[in-house]
Protein backbone atom coordinates (compact mmCIF):
# COMPACT_ATOMS: atom_id res chain seq x y z
CA UNK A 1 0.00 0.00 0.00
CA UNK A 2 2.74 2.40 0.99
CA UNK A 3 4.72 1.70 -2.21
CA UNK A 4 1.63 2.23 -4.32
CA UNK A 5 1.03 5.58 -2.69
CA UNK A 6 4.68 6.45 -3.08
CA UNK A 7 4.46 6.09 -6.87
CA UNK A 8 1.71 8.73 -6.77
CA UNK A 9 3.81 11.25 -4.90
CA UNK A 10 6.32 13.66 -6.41
CA UNK A 11 7.83 14.26 -2.99
CA UNK A 12 11.45 13.14 -2.84
CA UNK A 13 11.98 10.78 0.09
CA UNK A 14 14.98 12.69 1.39
CA UNK A 15 12.98 15.92 1.36
CA UNK A 16 10.03 14.22 3.05
CA UNK A 17 12.41 13.10 5.78
CA UNK A 18 13.75 16.62 6.26
CA UNK A 19 10.21 18.04 6.33
CA UNK A 20 9.20 15.56 9.02
CA UNK A 21 12.31 16.52 10.96
CA UNK A 22 11.38 20.19 10.58
CA UNK A 23 7.85 19.55 11.76
CA UNK A 24 9.34 18.03 14.92
CA UNK A 25 11.69 21.00 15.33
CA UNK A 26 8.72 23.40 15.10
CA UNK A 27 6.69 21.28 17.51
CA UNK A 28 9.61 21.26 19.96
CA UNK A 29 9.94 25.02 19.54
CA UNK A 30 6.29 25.39 20.54
CA UNK A 31 6.93 23.37 23.70
CA UNK A 32 10.13 25.23 24.50
CA UNK A 33 8.30 28.57 24.35
CA UNK A 34 5.51 27.14 26.47
CA UNK A 35 7.99 26.12 29.18
CA UNK A 36 9.60 29.57 29.00
CA UNK A 37 6.18 31.24 29.29
CA UNK A 38 5.39 29.13 32.34
CA UNK A 39 8.68 30.10 34.01
CA UNK A 40 8.09 33.78 33.21
CA UNK A 41 4.54 33.60 34.54
CA UNK A 42 5.54 32.09 37.86
CA UNK A 43 8.35 34.60 38.28
CA UNK A 44 6.17 37.67 37.87
CA UNK A 45 6.94 38.48 34.24
CA UNK A 46 3.29 38.52 33.16
CA UNK A 47 3.77 40.49 29.92
CA UNK A 48 6.69 38.52 28.51
CA UNK A 49 4.87 35.36 29.53
CA UNK A 50 1.94 36.37 27.34
CA UNK A 51 4.35 37.19 24.52
CA UNK A 52 5.88 33.71 24.69
CA UNK A 53 2.51 31.97 25.07
CA UNK A 54 1.63 33.63 21.75
CA UNK A 55 4.99 32.60 20.31
CA UNK A 56 4.29 29.03 21.35
CA UNK A 57 1.00 29.15 19.45
CA UNK A 58 2.80 30.51 16.37
CA UNK A 59 5.26 27.64 16.45
CA UNK A 60 2.38 25.21 16.68
CA UNK A 61 1.02 26.80 13.50
CA UNK A 62 4.46 26.47 11.84
CA UNK A 63 4.45 22.80 12.76
CA UNK A 64 0.95 22.15 11.40
CA UNK A 65 1.66 23.98 8.16
CA UNK A 66 4.54 21.61 7.33
CA UNK A 67 2.64 18.60 8.62
CA UNK A 68 -0.26 19.28 6.26
CA UNK A 69 2.05 20.09 3.36
CA UNK A 70 3.66 16.63 3.59
CA UNK A 71 0.23 15.00 3.40
CA UNK A 72 -0.88 17.29 0.59
CA UNK A 73 1.98 16.02 -1.56
CA UNK A 74 1.17 12.41 -0.83
CA UNK A 75 3.86 11.93 1.80
CA UNK A 76 3.50 10.50 5.29
CA UNK A 77 3.38 13.16 7.99
CA UNK A 78 4.77 11.67 11.18
CA UNK A 79 3.33 12.97 14.44
CA UNK A 80 6.33 14.19 16.43
CA UNK A 81 7.05 12.69 19.82
CA UNK A 82 7.28 15.19 22.63
CA UNK A 83 10.87 15.68 23.73
CA UNK A 84 12.19 16.98 27.05
CA UNK A 85 12.35 20.74 27.29
CA UNK A 86 14.15 23.04 29.71
CA UNK A 87 11.75 24.10 32.48
CA UNK A 88 13.97 26.24 34.70
CA UNK A 89 15.94 29.34 33.80
CA UNK A 90 18.44 31.44 35.70
CA UNK A 91 17.05 34.81 34.62
CA UNK A 92 14.84 36.74 32.22
CA UNK A 93 17.89 37.38 30.07
CA UNK A 94 18.77 33.70 29.87
CA UNK A 95 15.30 32.94 28.51
CA UNK A 96 15.90 35.25 25.57
CA UNK A 97 19.50 34.14 25.03
CA UNK A 98 18.22 30.60 24.65
CA UNK A 99 15.32 31.76 22.48
CA UNK A 100 17.76 33.44 20.07
CA UNK A 101 20.00 30.36 19.91
CA UNK A 102 16.95 28.20 19.21
CA UNK A 103 15.76 30.49 16.43
CA UNK A 104 19.23 30.50 14.82
CA UNK A 105 19.22 26.68 14.89
CA UNK A 106 15.76 26.66 13.25
CA UNK A 107 17.04 28.98 10.51
CA UNK A 108 19.93 26.60 9.78
CA UNK A 109 17.52 23.65 9.58
CA UNK A 110 15.28 25.54 7.15
CA UNK A 111 18.24 26.52 4.99
CA UNK A 112 19.20 22.87 4.82
CA UNK A 113 15.78 22.00 3.39
CA UNK A 114 15.98 24.79 0.80
CA UNK A 115 19.45 23.58 -0.26
CA UNK A 116 18.13 20.03 -0.61
CA UNK A 117 15.15 21.30 -2.65
CA UNK A 118 17.56 22.99 -5.04
CA UNK A 119 19.67 19.85 -5.35
CA UNK A 120 16.57 17.74 -6.14
CA UNK A 121 14.81 20.33 -8.33
CA UNK A 122 11.83 20.40 -5.94
CA UNK A 123 10.55 23.87 -6.80
CA UNK A 124 7.19 23.46 -5.04
CA UNK A 125 8.80 22.73 -1.67
CA UNK A 126 11.41 25.43 -2.19
CA UNK A 127 8.64 27.94 -2.81
CA UNK A 128 6.70 26.63 0.20
CA UNK A 129 9.78 26.98 2.42
CA UNK A 130 10.31 30.63 1.43
CA UNK A 131 7.53 31.54 3.85
CA UNK A 132 9.67 29.99 6.62
CA UNK A 133 12.77 31.78 5.42
CA UNK A 134 10.97 35.12 5.79
CA UNK A 135 9.40 34.12 9.10
CA UNK A 136 12.78 33.16 10.56
CA UNK A 137 14.28 36.49 9.58
CA UNK A 138 11.55 38.17 11.61
CA UNK A 139 11.82 35.79 14.56
CA UNK A 140 15.59 36.11 14.80
CA UNK A 141 15.26 39.88 14.63
CA UNK A 142 12.71 39.87 17.47
CA UNK A 143 14.82 37.62 19.68
CA UNK A 144 17.87 39.80 19.01
CA UNK A 145 15.87 42.93 19.83
CA UNK A 146 14.81 41.44 23.14
CA UNK A 147 18.47 40.97 24.07
CA UNK A 148 19.33 44.50 22.92
CA UNK A 149 16.85 45.82 25.47
CA UNK A 150 19.06 44.43 28.24
CA UNK A 151 21.77 46.84 27.06
CA UNK A 152 19.34 49.74 27.17
CA UNK A 153 17.55 48.95 30.43
CA UNK A 154 19.46 48.09 33.59
CA UNK A 155 17.94 44.87 34.88
CA UNK A 156 19.24 45.65 38.36
CA UNK A 157 17.83 49.18 38.54
CA UNK A 158 14.86 49.57 40.98
CA UNK A 159 12.20 48.98 38.31
CA UNK A 160 14.50 47.41 35.70
CA UNK A 161 12.80 44.02 35.63
CA UNK A 162 9.37 45.64 35.47
CA UNK A 163 10.44 47.79 32.52
CA UNK A 164 12.09 44.92 30.67
CA UNK A 165 8.97 42.81 31.09
CA UNK A 166 6.88 45.62 29.61
CA UNK A 167 9.24 46.56 26.76
CA UNK A 168 10.06 43.02 25.57
CA UNK A 169 6.36 42.21 25.32
CA UNK A 170 5.93 45.21 22.99
CA UNK A 171 8.20 43.56 20.40
CA UNK A 172 5.52 40.96 19.82
CA UNK A 173 2.79 43.58 19.64
CA UNK A 174 4.71 45.56 17.02
CA UNK A 175 4.91 42.65 14.56
FE1 LIG B 1 9.07 28.32 13.63
FE2 LIG B 1 10.68 30.14 15.23
O1 LIG B 1 10.67 28.55 14.37
mmCIF file of N, CA, C and O and ligand atoms in Angstrom, residues 22 26 29 33 55 58-59 62 103 106 110 132 135-136 139, ligand 1:
data_model
loop_
_atom_site.group_PDB
_atom_site.id
_atom_site.type_symbol
_atom_site.label_atom_id
_atom_site.label_comp_id
_atom_site.label_asym_id
_atom_site.label_seq_id
_atom_site.Cartn_x
_atom_site.Cartn_y
_atom_site.Cartn_z
ATOM 1 N N UNK A 22 11.708 18.778 10.320
ATOM 2 C CA UNK A 22 11.384 20.185 10.576
ATOM 3 C C UNK A 22 10.071 20.321 11.348
ATOM 4 O O UNK A 22 9.941 21.183 12.220
ATOM 5 N N UNK A 26 9.711 22.342 14.831
ATOM 6 C CA UNK A 26 8.719 23.401 15.097
ATOM 7 C C UNK A 26 7.847 23.026 16.302
ATOM 8 O O UNK A 26 7.506 23.876 17.124
ATOM 9 N N UNK A 29 9.827 23.578 19.285
ATOM 10 C CA UNK A 29 9.940 25.023 19.538
ATOM 11 C C UNK A 29 8.696 25.524 20.270
ATOM 12 O O UNK A 29 8.783 26.349 21.186
ATOM 13 N N UNK A 33 8.864 27.255 24.007
ATOM 14 C CA UNK A 33 8.301 28.572 24.349
ATOM 15 C C UNK A 33 7.248 28.445 25.453
ATOM 16 O O UNK A 33 7.116 29.336 26.288
ATOM 17 N N UNK A 55 3.918 33.146 21.153
ATOM 18 C CA UNK A 55 4.990 32.605 20.313
ATOM 19 C C UNK A 55 4.854 31.079 20.217
ATOM 20 O O UNK A 55 5.067 30.487 19.156
ATOM 21 N N UNK A 58 2.278 30.297 17.743
ATOM 22 C CA UNK A 58 2.800 30.507 16.372
ATOM 23 C C UNK A 58 3.605 29.309 15.905
ATOM 24 O O UNK A 58 3.503 28.867 14.767
ATOM 25 N N UNK A 59 4.435 28.792 16.809
ATOM 26 C CA UNK A 59 5.263 27.639 16.452
ATOM 27 C C UNK A 59 4.397 26.409 16.181
ATOM 28 O O UNK A 59 4.710 25.607 15.312
ATOM 29 N N UNK A 62 3.352 26.810 12.761
ATOM 30 C CA UNK A 62 4.464 26.470 11.844
ATOM 31 C C UNK A 62 4.550 24.952 11.669
ATOM 32 O O UNK A 62 4.788 24.448 10.584
ATOM 33 N N UNK A 103 16.225 29.962 17.719
ATOM 34 C CA UNK A 103 15.764 30.488 16.427
ATOM 35 C C UNK A 103 16.864 30.377 15.368
ATOM 36 O O UNK A 103 16.589 30.068 14.209
ATOM 37 N N UNK A 106 16.902 26.909 14.151
ATOM 38 C CA UNK A 106 15.763 26.663 13.250
ATOM 39 C C UNK A 106 16.083 27.209 11.851
ATOM 40 O O UNK A 106 15.819 26.549 10.839
ATOM 41 N N UNK A 110 16.093 25.144 8.310
ATOM 42 C CA UNK A 110 15.282 25.541 7.149
ATOM 43 C C UNK A 110 16.170 25.726 5.911
ATOM 44 O O UNK A 110 15.826 25.282 4.813
ATOM 45 N N UNK A 132 8.909 30.237 5.381
ATOM 46 C CA UNK A 132 9.665 29.988 6.617
ATOM 47 C C UNK A 132 10.958 30.810 6.653
ATOM 48 O O UNK A 132 11.374 31.256 7.713
ATOM 49 N N UNK A 135 9.851 34.187 7.713
ATOM 50 C CA UNK A 135 9.398 34.118 9.103
ATOM 51 C C UNK A 135 10.599 34.066 10.053
ATOM 52 O O UNK A 135 10.621 34.744 11.084
ATOM 53 N N UNK A 136 11.606 33.289 9.696
ATOM 54 C CA UNK A 136 12.783 33.158 10.556
ATOM 55 C C UNK A 136 13.544 34.465 10.668
ATOM 56 O O UNK A 136 14.088 34.788 11.719
ATOM 57 N N UNK A 139 11.723 36.349 13.214
ATOM 58 C CA UNK A 139 11.817 35.793 14.562
ATOM 59 C C UNK A 139 13.209 35.976 15.163
ATOM 60 O O UNK A 139 13.343 36.233 16.346
HETATM 61 FE FE1 LIG B 1 9.071 28.319 13.630
HETATM 62 FE FE2 LIG B 1 10.684 30.142 15.226
HETATM 63 O O1 LIG B 1 10.675 28.555 14.372
#
